[in-house]
XYZ file of C-alpha atoms in Angstrom:
696
model
C -8.244 -46.686 -13.414
C -10.583 -48.774 -11.355
C -14.235 -48.125 -11.007
C -14.212 -47.433 -7.471
C -11.892 -44.045 -8.151
C -14.070 -41.166 -6.860
C -13.922 -39.337 -10.033
C -16.973 -37.451 -11.488
C -16.635 -38.246 -15.154
C -14.394 -39.286 -17.939
C -11.182 -37.317 -18.722
C -12.144 -34.446 -21.266
C -8.359 -33.304 -21.731
C -4.923 -33.443 -20.680
C -5.654 -32.194 -17.261
C -7.838 -35.008 -15.077
C -10.666 -33.846 -13.319
C -10.600 -32.863 -9.630
C -10.893 -35.086 -7.042
C -14.487 -34.517 -5.012
C -12.858 -33.861 -1.819
C -11.099 -30.903 -3.275
C -10.779 -28.634 -0.136
C -11.921 -25.473 -1.971
C -12.501 -25.523 -5.592
C -12.051 -22.721 -7.704
C -16.070 -21.992 -7.870
C -16.036 -21.369 -4.154
C -13.532 -19.281 -4.263
C -14.353 -17.003 -7.035
C -17.998 -16.858 -4.941
C -16.098 -15.731 -2.109
C -13.589 -13.099 -3.195
C -15.812 -11.858 -6.056
C -13.196 -12.710 -8.450
C -14.066 -12.975 -12.546
C -11.579 -14.419 -14.325
C -11.006 -13.087 -18.162
C -10.159 -16.270 -20.387
C -10.456 -17.040 -24.087
C -9.105 -13.802 -25.332
C -11.584 -11.676 -23.517
C -11.233 -7.885 -23.101
C -12.812 -4.881 -21.590
C -11.638 -2.775 -24.443
C -14.857 -3.480 -26.356
C -16.818 -2.525 -23.362
C -15.064 0.398 -21.609
C -11.858 1.335 -23.867
C -9.713 -0.228 -20.801
C -7.091 -2.814 -21.813
C -7.336 -6.341 -20.553
C -5.441 -9.283 -22.085
C -5.732 -12.451 -20.486
C -2.516 -13.616 -19.278
C -3.374 -17.360 -21.044
C -2.659 -15.586 -24.523
C 0.870 -15.006 -23.912
C 2.212 -17.818 -21.164
C 4.683 -20.227 -22.446
C 4.805 -23.801 -21.472
C 6.617 -23.322 -18.749
C 5.314 -20.402 -16.906
C 1.674 -19.106 -16.702
C 1.379 -15.172 -15.953
C -1.968 -14.187 -13.560
C -4.727 -12.110 -15.235
C -3.464 -9.057 -16.328
C -6.173 -6.366 -15.265
C -6.910 -7.586 -11.735
C -3.162 -8.766 -10.945
C -5.099 -11.640 -9.215
C -3.610 -15.362 -9.189
C -4.618 -17.090 -12.167
C -7.499 -19.417 -11.823
C -6.100 -22.944 -11.673
C -7.436 -26.234 -12.467
C -8.621 -28.368 -8.778
C -5.289 -29.693 -7.356
C -4.184 -33.152 -8.497
C -1.716 -35.999 -7.159
C 1.752 -36.162 -8.390
C 1.211 -39.436 -10.157
C -1.782 -37.642 -12.226
C 0.184 -34.964 -13.333
C 2.885 -37.436 -14.473
C -0.018 -39.332 -16.423
C -1.039 -35.807 -17.853
C 2.371 -34.984 -19.162
C 2.638 -38.409 -21.036
C -0.805 -37.643 -22.747
C -0.437 -34.108 -23.369
C 2.316 -34.686 -26.388
C -0.487 -37.228 -28.170
C -1.480 -35.964 -31.548
C -4.996 -34.713 -31.751
C -7.081 -34.674 -35.299
C -7.682 -31.302 -36.586
C -11.706 -31.436 -35.220
C -10.183 -31.831 -31.945
C -7.826 -28.687 -32.007
C -10.674 -26.406 -33.967
C -12.564 -26.385 -30.726
C -9.963 -25.106 -28.611
C -9.544 -22.085 -31.026
C -12.977 -21.551 -30.816
C -13.158 -21.317 -27.190
C -10.880 -18.907 -27.535
C -12.799 -16.797 -29.399
C -15.774 -17.186 -27.725
C -16.516 -14.259 -24.921
C -15.704 -14.545 -21.478
C -14.769 -18.263 -21.459
C -18.289 -19.731 -22.461
C -18.300 -23.128 -23.781
C -20.103 -23.882 -27.259
C -19.596 -27.303 -27.037
C -22.118 -30.046 -25.834
C -20.639 -30.267 -22.308
C -21.059 -26.609 -21.474
C -23.656 -26.777 -18.763
C -23.913 -28.637 -15.760
C -21.483 -29.547 -12.769
C -19.688 -31.504 -15.088
C -19.826 -28.610 -17.582
C -17.934 -26.460 -15.192
C -15.017 -28.709 -14.412
C -14.486 -29.762 -18.130
C -14.487 -26.124 -19.043
C -11.849 -25.399 -16.128
C -9.775 -28.536 -17.788
C -10.219 -26.841 -21.300
C -8.900 -23.538 -20.319
C -5.959 -24.819 -18.860
C -5.235 -26.835 -21.719
C -5.577 -23.901 -24.049
C -3.085 -21.916 -21.938
C -0.414 -25.020 -22.361
C -1.489 -25.199 -26.368
C -2.166 -22.309 -27.961
C 1.260 -20.336 -27.725
C 2.850 -23.512 -29.129
C 1.085 -23.546 -32.564
C -0.684 -20.266 -33.243
C -0.800 -21.010 -36.898
C -4.088 -18.169 -37.520
C -2.139 -15.055 -38.006
C -5.069 -13.059 -37.099
C -6.067 -14.932 -33.723
C -5.125 -12.543 -31.255
C -6.604 -9.632 -32.981
C -10.055 -11.274 -33.373
C -9.763 -12.673 -29.496
C -9.621 -8.664 -28.736
C -12.470 -7.560 -31.081
C -10.167 -5.673 -33.047
C -11.786 -4.442 -36.333
C -8.316 -5.131 -38.031
C -5.039 -6.475 -37.324
C -1.258 -5.453 -37.489
C -1.014 -6.505 -41.670
C -4.450 -6.225 -42.903
C -5.364 -3.665 -45.512
C -8.886 -1.874 -45.089
C -9.890 0.005 -48.237
C -9.093 3.763 -48.966
C -12.277 5.014 -47.072
C -11.749 2.914 -43.762
C -8.127 3.702 -43.799
C -8.924 7.375 -44.280
C -11.538 7.481 -41.720
C -9.740 5.267 -38.905
C -6.591 7.038 -39.520
C -8.326 10.577 -38.909
C -10.169 9.212 -35.645
C -6.636 7.690 -34.678
C -4.858 11.136 -34.814
C -7.815 13.201 -33.619
C -7.766 10.936 -30.320
C -4.455 11.616 -29.674
C -4.429 15.509 -30.436
C -3.136 16.518 -27.492
C -0.336 14.441 -27.153
C 0.656 15.749 -30.834
C 0.251 19.348 -30.224
C 0.571 20.504 -26.507
C 4.064 20.142 -25.743
C 5.422 23.036 -27.954
C 2.158 24.988 -26.928
C 4.453 24.809 -23.169
C 7.852 24.946 -24.228
C 7.766 27.933 -26.749
C 6.260 30.387 -24.508
C 8.673 29.449 -21.722
C 11.553 30.510 -24.333
C 9.925 33.836 -24.920
C 8.849 33.004 -28.242
C 5.966 34.386 -29.955
C 2.820 33.252 -31.372
C 4.104 33.562 -34.645
C 7.116 31.281 -32.969
C 4.516 28.843 -31.837
C 2.971 28.479 -35.086
C 6.402 27.616 -36.817
C 7.073 25.263 -33.962
C 3.796 23.431 -34.299
C 3.831 22.865 -38.145
C 7.473 21.687 -37.353
C 6.492 19.265 -34.881
C 3.761 17.968 -37.410
C 5.947 17.670 -40.093
C 8.544 15.401 -38.005
C 5.842 13.329 -36.325
C 4.587 12.571 -40.011
C 7.848 11.346 -41.449
C 9.450 9.729 -37.932
C 6.168 7.636 -37.676
C 6.722 6.449 -41.339
C 9.949 5.503 -40.509
C 8.985 3.799 -37.431
C 6.219 1.513 -39.020
C 8.568 0.747 -41.924
C 11.750 0.336 -40.190
C 11.523 0.084 -36.451
C 9.112 -1.840 -34.801
C 6.635 -2.089 -37.247
C 3.858 -1.687 -34.883
C 1.082 1.068 -35.229
C 2.730 3.474 -33.034
C 2.591 7.153 -33.815
C 5.749 9.105 -32.920
C 5.890 12.643 -31.486
C 7.266 15.067 -28.748
C 6.594 12.784 -25.686
C 6.079 14.195 -22.241
C 8.824 12.500 -21.176
C 11.318 15.221 -22.957
C 9.230 18.067 -21.451
C 10.661 18.660 -18.078
C 14.535 18.484 -19.176
C 13.522 20.893 -21.557
C 12.135 23.308 -19.142
C 15.058 22.679 -16.988
C 17.461 23.305 -19.616
C 14.968 26.367 -20.835
C 15.224 28.103 -17.287
C 19.138 27.626 -16.870
C 20.723 30.578 -15.164
C 22.725 31.512 -18.027
C 19.637 32.028 -19.944
C 18.292 34.498 -17.580
C 19.692 37.984 -19.163
C 18.278 36.912 -22.875
C 15.121 38.573 -24.020
C 12.948 38.514 -26.972
C 13.547 36.782 -30.162
C 17.317 36.299 -29.449
C 16.292 34.341 -26.198
C 13.654 31.873 -28.437
C 16.201 31.265 -31.157
C 19.449 30.987 -28.615
C 17.507 28.123 -26.101
C 16.319 26.517 -29.242
C 19.792 26.039 -30.731
C 20.825 24.975 -27.070
C 17.924 22.213 -26.987
C 18.611 20.977 -30.376
C 22.597 20.413 -29.692
C 21.396 18.881 -26.310
C 18.698 16.775 -28.326
C 21.080 15.649 -31.289
C 23.668 14.219 -28.751
C 21.080 12.020 -26.684
C 19.371 11.185 -29.777
C 22.719 9.636 -31.188
C 23.360 7.965 -27.583
C 20.043 6.224 -27.804
C 20.692 4.834 -31.549
C 23.871 3.507 -30.338
C 22.224 1.868 -27.560
C 19.764 0.172 -29.813
C 21.964 -0.790 -32.902
C 24.847 -2.050 -30.869
C 22.730 -4.619 -29.192
C 22.996 -2.834 -26.032
C 19.384 -2.510 -25.329
C 18.480 -6.335 -25.547
C 20.669 -6.653 -22.388
C 19.240 -3.370 -20.605
C 15.911 -5.251 -21.305
C 16.635 -8.011 -18.328
C 16.275 -4.959 -16.135
C 12.982 -3.398 -17.834
C 10.118 -5.370 -16.202
C 6.479 -3.830 -15.320
C 7.547 -2.946 -12.004
C 10.242 -0.623 -13.374
C 8.092 1.044 -15.924
C 5.044 1.555 -14.292
C 6.465 3.913 -11.356
C 8.704 5.571 -13.922
C 6.047 6.406 -16.642
C 3.914 7.192 -13.803
C 6.323 9.650 -12.304
C 6.521 11.741 -15.510
C 2.801 12.596 -15.303
C 2.901 13.544 -11.742
C 5.856 15.549 -11.840
C 3.808 18.458 -13.550
C 1.501 19.226 -10.949
C 2.677 22.332 -10.170
C 2.126 23.526 -13.836
C -1.635 22.251 -14.185
C -3.999 24.041 -12.361
C -2.254 26.843 -11.152
C -2.155 27.946 -14.966
C -6.188 27.324 -15.048
C -6.730 29.631 -12.164
C -5.861 32.345 -14.341
C -9.356 32.303 -15.833
C -11.423 29.571 -13.621
C -14.537 29.788 -15.524
C -13.415 28.658 -19.031
C -10.513 26.203 -17.566
C -12.439 24.702 -14.980
C -15.360 24.006 -17.582
C -12.893 22.636 -20.038
C -11.742 19.878 -17.483
C -15.354 18.955 -16.670
C -16.302 18.454 -20.351
C -13.266 16.078 -20.951
C -14.095 14.166 -17.709
C -17.615 14.021 -18.766
C -16.699 12.718 -21.988
C -14.231 10.668 -21.237
C -16.035 8.780 -18.469
C -19.709 9.027 -18.334
C -20.568 9.130 -21.690
C -17.931 6.845 -22.845
C -20.230 4.022 -23.602
C -22.337 6.150 -25.984
C -21.899 4.586 -29.716
C -22.970 6.466 -32.767
C -22.607 4.605 -35.865
C -20.334 1.947 -33.842
C -18.204 4.298 -32.716
C -17.502 5.640 -29.432
C -17.687 9.320 -30.375
C -17.266 11.099 -26.782
C -14.352 8.547 -25.742
C -12.399 8.649 -28.896
C -12.807 12.524 -29.158
C -12.967 13.604 -25.638
C -10.185 15.862 -26.237
C -10.944 17.575 -29.548
C -14.835 17.906 -28.623
C -14.012 19.527 -25.412
C -11.666 21.572 -27.055
C -13.992 22.721 -29.380
C -17.032 23.648 -26.966
C -15.129 25.740 -24.518
C -13.142 27.591 -27.147
C -16.567 28.465 -28.723
C -17.975 29.588 -25.269
C -14.870 31.589 -24.473
C -15.216 33.303 -27.966
C -19.028 34.040 -27.484
C -17.742 35.531 -23.891
C -15.135 37.466 -25.667
C -17.667 38.861 -27.950
C -20.236 39.724 -25.407
C -17.966 41.935 -23.802
C -17.242 39.834 -20.616
C -13.677 40.475 -20.771
C -13.694 44.041 -21.864
C -13.122 47.106 -19.476
C -13.333 50.674 -20.421
C -10.018 52.122 -21.174
C -8.034 49.158 -21.110
C -6.045 47.129 -24.246
C -5.660 43.866 -23.536
C -2.636 43.987 -25.995
C -0.572 45.770 -23.326
C 1.941 43.857 -21.485
C 1.497 44.326 -17.594
C 5.163 45.490 -18.103
C 3.912 48.780 -20.316
C 2.651 51.608 -18.426
C -1.051 51.097 -17.949
C -3.548 52.984 -15.842
C -4.044 51.422 -12.479
C -7.459 50.604 -12.713
C -6.484 48.709 -15.521
C -3.966 46.460 -13.849
C -5.770 44.091 -11.770
C -7.749 43.361 -14.986
C -4.447 42.511 -16.952
C -4.492 39.042 -16.044
C -8.210 38.044 -16.812
C -7.723 39.829 -20.524
C -4.579 37.924 -21.186
C -5.751 34.406 -19.907
C -9.470 34.793 -20.761
C -9.868 36.308 -24.051
C -9.580 34.504 -27.340
C -8.891 37.216 -29.554
C -5.049 38.363 -27.911
C -3.466 35.939 -30.039
C -2.439 36.936 -33.849
C -0.905 33.764 -34.943
C -3.724 32.465 -37.304
C -3.815 36.284 -38.898
C 0.033 36.045 -39.326
C 0.794 32.783 -40.455
C 1.608 32.249 -44.104
C -0.753 29.800 -46.391
C 2.288 28.028 -47.062
C 5.600 27.116 -45.392
C 8.071 24.430 -45.464
C 9.685 23.009 -42.567
C 13.528 22.927 -42.861
C 16.307 21.774 -40.901
C 18.323 23.668 -38.768
C 15.858 26.774 -39.591
C 17.004 28.126 -35.964
C 20.635 28.447 -36.675
C 23.260 26.139 -35.965
C 22.701 23.805 -33.054
C 24.912 24.702 -29.749
C 26.666 21.781 -27.956
C 26.941 21.817 -24.631
C 28.262 18.778 -22.589
C 26.542 19.440 -19.704
C 23.114 19.583 -21.251
C 23.564 16.658 -23.554
C 24.544 14.457 -20.757
C 21.057 15.582 -19.342
C 19.277 14.392 -22.836
C 21.599 10.964 -22.755
C 20.009 10.164 -19.387
C 16.337 11.354 -20.851
C 16.719 9.104 -23.523
C 17.378 6.150 -21.202
C 13.799 6.823 -19.515
C 12.447 7.561 -23.210
C 13.625 4.034 -23.940
C 12.043 2.581 -21.101
C 8.864 4.370 -21.749
C 8.981 2.754 -25.593
C 9.553 -1.015 -24.367
C 6.619 -0.931 -22.135
C 4.405 0.509 -25.278
C 5.931 -2.117 -27.434
C 5.126 -4.932 -25.278
C 1.416 -3.774 -24.548
C 0.625 -2.930 -28.355
C 2.118 -6.345 -29.420
C -0.262 -8.008 -27.143
C -3.039 -6.273 -28.918
C -2.414 -6.016 -32.828
C 0.216 -8.780 -33.186
C 0.565 -12.314 -33.426
C 3.346 -12.323 -30.574
C 5.746 -10.010 -28.680
C 8.478 -8.831 -30.788
C 12.046 -10.306 -30.213
C 14.511 -8.704 -28.308
C 16.776 -7.838 -31.405
C 13.452 -5.948 -33.137
C 12.999 -4.197 -29.963
C 16.693 -3.126 -30.062
C 16.254 -2.093 -33.616
C 13.067 -0.302 -33.048
C 14.938 1.981 -29.867
C 17.797 2.274 -32.635
C 15.389 3.930 -35.202
C 13.770 6.143 -32.330
C 17.456 7.979 -31.522
C 17.355 8.335 -35.373
C 14.424 9.696 -35.368
C 14.767 11.832 -32.331
C 18.064 13.373 -33.933
C 15.809 14.210 -37.013
C 13.776 16.218 -34.362
C 16.828 17.868 -33.152
C 17.808 18.792 -36.807
C 14.406 20.553 -37.419
C 14.122 21.945 -34.099
C 10.719 20.995 -32.415
C 12.455 21.483 -28.810
C 11.951 18.006 -27.914
C 12.848 14.718 -28.897
C 10.556 12.141 -31.192
C 9.789 9.163 -29.337
C 6.753 6.369 -29.142
C 3.988 8.144 -27.503
C 2.542 6.351 -24.733
C -1.149 7.050 -25.564
C -0.907 4.825 -28.397
C -1.803 1.782 -26.386
C -5.015 3.482 -25.083
C -5.828 4.674 -28.443
C -5.541 1.278 -30.279
C -7.406 -0.394 -27.393
C -10.530 2.289 -27.575
C -10.502 2.621 -31.693
C -9.663 -1.295 -32.161
C -7.638 -0.069 -35.018
C -4.560 -2.197 -35.360
C -3.500 -1.795 -38.843
C -0.352 -0.131 -39.826
C -1.683 1.256 -43.168
C -4.110 3.367 -40.856
C -1.106 4.863 -38.961
C 0.732 5.362 -42.149
C -1.755 7.390 -43.956
C -2.584 9.515 -40.745
C 1.229 10.118 -41.150
C 1.238 11.218 -44.919
C -1.872 13.558 -43.840
C 0.349 15.013 -41.015
C 2.961 16.091 -43.321
C 0.763 17.586 -45.872
C -0.717 19.594 -42.884
C 2.598 20.901 -41.679
C 2.946 22.340 -44.903
C -0.080 24.723 -44.294
C 1.171 27.550 -42.480
C -2.456 28.239 -41.195
C -2.854 24.828 -39.373
C 0.074 25.523 -37.158
C -1.208 29.216 -36.809
C -4.512 28.054 -35.817
C -3.405 25.442 -33.139
C -0.994 28.053 -31.763
C -3.869 30.171 -31.601
C -5.568 27.834 -28.646
C -5.762 29.987 -25.163
C -2.967 29.070 -22.892
C -5.764 28.267 -19.981
C -7.111 25.663 -22.144
C -3.905 24.245 -22.946
C -3.258 24.049 -19.147
C -6.676 22.404 -18.953
C -6.000 19.739 -21.138
C -2.950 19.135 -20.162
C -4.048 18.204 -16.472
C -6.013 15.384 -18.232
C -3.682 14.479 -20.518
C -0.868 13.892 -17.699
C -3.357 12.034 -15.278
C -3.891 10.216 -18.395
C 0.138 9.456 -18.650
C 0.326 8.498 -14.870
C -2.516 5.911 -15.594
C -1.187 4.517 -18.554
C 2.128 4.050 -16.438
C 0.506 2.306 -13.409
C -1.396 -0.121 -15.949
C 1.625 -1.748 -16.753
C 1.274 -3.265 -13.183
C -1.539 -5.445 -14.637
C 1.381 -8.119 -16.037
C 2.549 -8.721 -12.770
C 1.057 -9.675 -9.455
C 0.002 -6.245 -8.552
C -1.510 -7.696 -4.886
C 2.032 -8.416 -4.037
C 3.581 -7.018 -1.131
C 6.941 -6.924 -2.832
C 5.485 -4.754 -5.878
C 3.348 -2.879 -3.736
C 6.153 -1.859 -1.654
C 8.557 -1.073 -4.352
C 5.772 0.859 -6.820
C 5.038 2.593 -3.496
C 8.751 3.733 -2.400
C 9.520 4.410 -6.245
C 6.837 7.102 -6.131
C 6.944 8.638 -2.876
C 10.744 9.402 -3.615
C 10.132 10.283 -7.084
C 8.003 13.020 -5.546
C 9.687 13.895 -2.094
C 13.721 13.871 -3.540
C 12.988 16.466 -6.362
C 11.305 18.660 -3.730
C 14.230 18.318 -1.837
C 16.564 19.559 -4.681
C 13.645 22.590 -5.897
C 13.483 23.698 -2.208
C 17.130 23.712 -1.136
C 18.631 27.312 -0.963
C 15.351 29.138 -1.900
C 14.108 31.566 0.599
C 10.579 31.861 1.471
C 10.387 35.728 0.641
C 12.655 35.368 -2.588
C 11.369 36.793 -5.235
C 12.101 34.764 -8.458
C 12.354 35.972 -11.809
C 10.429 33.076 -13.229
C 6.460 32.168 -12.882
C 5.789 29.679 -9.756
C 4.744 26.940 -12.107
C 8.635 27.167 -13.668
C 10.115 27.268 -10.463
C 10.697 23.552 -9.963
C 12.854 23.750 -13.055
C 15.692 26.302 -11.987
C 16.849 24.069 -9.342
C 20.557 24.022 -11.129
C 21.497 27.677 -10.084
C 20.516 26.513 -6.312
C 20.715 22.735 -5.574
C 22.807 20.867 -3.018
C 25.570 19.881 -5.197
C 28.233 23.013 -5.009
C 31.391 21.625 -6.103
C 34.078 23.501 -7.676
C 33.122 21.592 -11.203
C 30.006 23.884 -11.971
C 29.269 21.671 -14.743
C 28.934 18.633 -12.403
C 26.770 20.572 -10.143
C 24.462 21.379 -13.073
C 24.167 17.584 -14.026
C 23.537 16.206 -11.114
C 21.050 18.961 -9.550
C 19.371 19.092 -12.893
C 18.834 14.850 -13.102
C 18.208 14.248 -9.319
C 15.306 16.934 -9.311
C 13.373 15.166 -12.157
C 10.683 12.644 -10.658
C 11.168 10.295 -13.606
C 14.778 9.778 -13.068
C 14.557 9.256 -9.167
C 11.611 6.641 -10.117
C 13.474 4.798 -12.300
C 16.665 4.548 -10.489
C 14.548 3.550 -7.332
C 12.735 0.981 -9.355
C 15.351 -0.526 -11.466
C 17.595 -1.230 -8.417
C 15.035 -2.625 -5.886
C 13.153 -4.547 -8.624
C 16.372 -6.311 -9.755
C 18.022 -7.026 -6.278
C 14.634 -8.018 -4.175
C 14.066 -11.718 -4.767
C 10.774 -12.421 -6.359
C 9.807 -14.906 -9.114
C 9.136 -14.629 -12.894
C 5.201 -14.689 -12.206
C 5.463 -12.096 -9.341
C 7.792 -9.423 -11.130
C 5.899 -10.225 -14.459
C 8.600 -10.279 -16.397
C 8.172 -9.370 -19.958
C 8.434 -12.239 -22.349
C 9.568 -11.580 -25.493
C 9.778 -14.037 -28.607
C 13.009 -16.149 -29.262
C 15.007 -17.061 -32.581
C 13.157 -20.895 -32.280
C 9.730 -18.988 -32.013
C 10.996 -17.248 -35.025
C 11.380 -20.472 -37.019
C 8.404 -21.984 -35.759
C 6.207 -19.435 -36.168
C 6.035 -17.651 -39.913
C 3.339 -15.344 -38.421
C 5.778 -13.467 -36.500
C 8.399 -13.004 -39.216
C 5.692 -11.376 -41.161
C 4.651 -8.844 -38.401
C 8.112 -8.004 -37.807
C 10.448 -8.604 -40.796
C 11.702 -4.874 -42.787
C 9.644 -4.191 -46.099
C 11.433 -4.343 -49.572
C 13.435 -7.333 -48.470
C 15.710 -4.993 -46.828
C 16.487 -7.662 -43.597
C 18.135 -9.977 -45.966
C 21.121 -7.208 -46.101
C 21.407 -7.426 -42.172
C 21.136 -11.092 -41.550
C 24.785 -10.438 -39.986
C 23.527 -8.373 -37.555
C 21.667 -10.804 -35.173
C 21.054 -8.675 -32.469
C 18.919 -6.202 -34.267
C 16.877 -8.463 -36.599
C 14.023 -10.959 -35.841
């Protein structure tokens, strides 16, 4: 290199410095667009609870992904000539002394990519920082010798394999499960009343759900993905459960017979669908399906799950506006406006938004009830509307039923000890048409879980899992859903999508914390009064919390787009079409054959789930009609079909599509930390080394 070359300074790394004649340096481009790159492990989880992982932390040597939060193109070094690129490639494999490798890791640990070296300031320092950023992208994925590097970069308090003391484990375990309280208990509070179950039935199902959640979470953290993910009754199973509950053949049943019969039908469908999911995972077919599942597919599919319940949310809140609206406002204030307030280094309002708002609203409703705000002379709130009541009381029955907090006797009648046992509702009933619906839903649940595995692994693990580990985890989810079907929870058991948000907010990635919390859930499930207390939550408050939870579910689904180029016209059109038709096509099926003046026997918020009796498919095979009308009336099924077809047929680069990057077998042999994160405990994996498609 001659002295006449227009170079700003000596080469600080494998990338040569930019020529002075660069038409648009990155700093100028950043100033024009307002782009703020997030490198060196910077994450907004420590500031707002929002996930933001730098793409450089997961880039492969041959492919660099865009910024994960904003969907912006990665900030590249200034353009260089072909000769300089060849020279850089030749210089790159040269061994570096240990003292030169350490600064690279320190810069990844720094906040916002600030340089701690002597060349961190000035114009030359800016160029050198750019070069070192690109060097970090290429070097770190090849040699992550430090097991906890990613956890430290994300400011996680504990990594995946960390074992805090007993007191921290207990505290963080309680915090972790309380932050996900809504996801654990709200589903049975919706489906059991829809089946005609009593308050005692709700309490028993809630206790069963807590028991199964604890057992399945322990199984998943030990023999599944081994990530700190809570298993529970996902909202993915709620729509098909409501569709089965509102099937025309169940309309003639009533009372306890109705509840137990429908629960047995649900159990049979869940068991068959779970067995299908287990085969899908343990046979290795999931490794092939993973090639079709990318962020552009996951995002609209999961978002459609949350959007599909808009007809249930606020219409039920409107039954008692002064209670329901206050509940919604409180949870929004806690989760958004007060999210940055910390007490003893813990963001109490953000983490406990759901239980805090529930406690305050419940207390206010109790005071109103005791003060006589919902007491009307000569009117008994415990008398059903169908019974003979005075005319002046009939107009107050709705307010007394939904606004009073003393209409439920579940807490008073619940026993102190109750052990949930399999087949407690009777022998499951197997119907092929309902089982086929659940098999399709199990695929949607697997898509949801794949997105959760990838996002959570970037938070807490050293590297993403291998396709074999993903298949193993999906297979185990099928087994755990089968247990849920045997015990009779009313839904399958799968990875809760809210796990990723909870991990990012609580900054707790240790699987020991989740395991201890699962043990506590099992113990609490044996106390019947706990289920009775949860079953006593007024239905309006349940609907208010569901409005927030479903909105969160929708947002978490769309947040998967941060792994792709969200600004790409290809992705925008695919996601837009998938979301629109996921709302429009089911609306066509739900409205087909329904007269505007028809008097349906179900509440308005259940009408979208009775499509099997009047859908457009009307062939001579009633079972086929049921399956097609039911599946195509589900928003998530339509969104999944649209997204998976378009994303895998419309041309697009891997970077543009945000294709999930999973670890491979070569990475396992090169990175011992990967094996430590995902290998089975108690040396169980040694007996299954021949099963390559479900191992590391």
